[in-house]
Amino acid sequence: MSDCCDWERVKCNATTRRVTQLSLDILPQNKYNDFIDGSPLLNMSLLLPFEELQSLDLSFNLFEGVYKGKAYDSFGSLKQLKMLNLGYNLFNDIILPYLNTLTSLTTLILVGNNIDGSRTKQGIANLTNLEALDIRGNRINGSVTRLGLAKFKNLKALDLSYTDINGSLENQGICELKNLIELNLEGNAIEGPLPQCLKNLTRLKVFGISSNQLSGSPHSVIASLTSLQYLDLSDNYFQGIFYLSSLGNHSNLEFFMLSLVNNTLEVETENWLPTSQLKVLHLRNCNLNGTLGFLQKQHGLKSLDLSHNKLVGNFPAWLLQYNTKLEVLRLTNNSFTGSLQLSNSKLDFLHHLDISSNSFSGRLPQNMSTILQKLVYLDMSKNKFEGSISSSISEMKDLRILDLSRNQFSGELFAPLLTGCFSLLLLDLSHNSFSGQVSPKFMNLTQLGWLSLDNNNFSGRISNGFLSSARSLEVLDISNNKLVGQIPSWIGNLSSLLLLSVSKNL
């Protein structure tokens, strides 16, 4: 008989050869459960021999309950169990009474189990050694007090995101957890200002509280949490002023998100030069004005979103030059002006660029394809760009989304644009001044799903075979041009086509 310590999903103590870790997630045919009326039940008695078990992963098995034969005794026999992952099953609150015997647990994962919180406080009351508790994606539907968290003094990581908790955080027990390093409360209905008692959580490195209903200004609380590395305050209803200078002592901060659903909070960048090297900075819809001078010393950015603000100045080519690993840049809906000036250094990581809804003007730079060769998403719509788009874009072979609509581009479509960018899923050239034939004779956009050429000056007949290879095309808009002739018969072969607009032509 083979040694079970050599099996997949099993780890053993090197000395005693007793099993210490079982990874039984996504079990084939649910081998470790019994079925009653077609419902899979977890049979814990099968784990009785594993007295030295320290880690048990039973996630993603759709268990709906526990086989009651010797369930309490079976759980209680796992006296050395430190990590239990029951995530993404269907236990609901039925599982909670069985957990109280697992007093050695330091990590408990109950994510996505339809737990409603009615037995949570009693069910985990004895697990005072817990250091990590993950209940995200359940239905607690009430205040945090239902969980009785105050007694878990050893907690270092707590995830209550998307659990329908509501009300204020004041006097809810979270402020008592002074050893917390990670706290995730995203996607709930938490109201009111951030309580001042959160200043007690001086060890906090990760704090996510986005997508709630918080009000007031968060800056006085955040200013005290100087150990933060990750901070997401996005999509709340803050008011007043948030001084980014309050982050002056946050020398470890790498991820900062404060994008808002409204614009009643004014974010002040004056006197703020980050003391840390940020990787992600999202300040969407934050009433920012002025220039980007506060980013002059940043050289490690990977994602920057400053869209929907009042920023001015030229395109920040220096920002791309300093942050060579930048992957995402969003500057949409600001007041940037001037031409699109790029440095001479290739940006091998930038895959998403959105500079739409500004006042950029002039011709596209000739080195655009070389510098931005890895772009997947490019939105330059609603600007004042002009001239031909010929060779500027035609060599971007990874490009999937290209939106150049509502500019002042002119001239004929350059054939390589429609043959060289063969990965395109969406191409929008509408509301410009393009002219000439609507297409070259040959096209290789086999993945194209959306094509908008409307509101231009295209003329003549649609070429035979144009788009005949675009079998995935769902939207084709060539309205408001000067096209003549009949609608080509090959359009009837586009089986995925949902919308065809050819109105207002000749």
Coordinates of C-alpha atoms in Angstrom, one line a residue, residues 3 252 254 271 459:
D3 CA 2.2 6.0 1.7
N252 CA 4.7 52.8 3.6
E254 CA 1.5 51.9 -1.7
N271 CA 1.7 70.8 0.3
S459 CA -18.4 58.1 -50.0

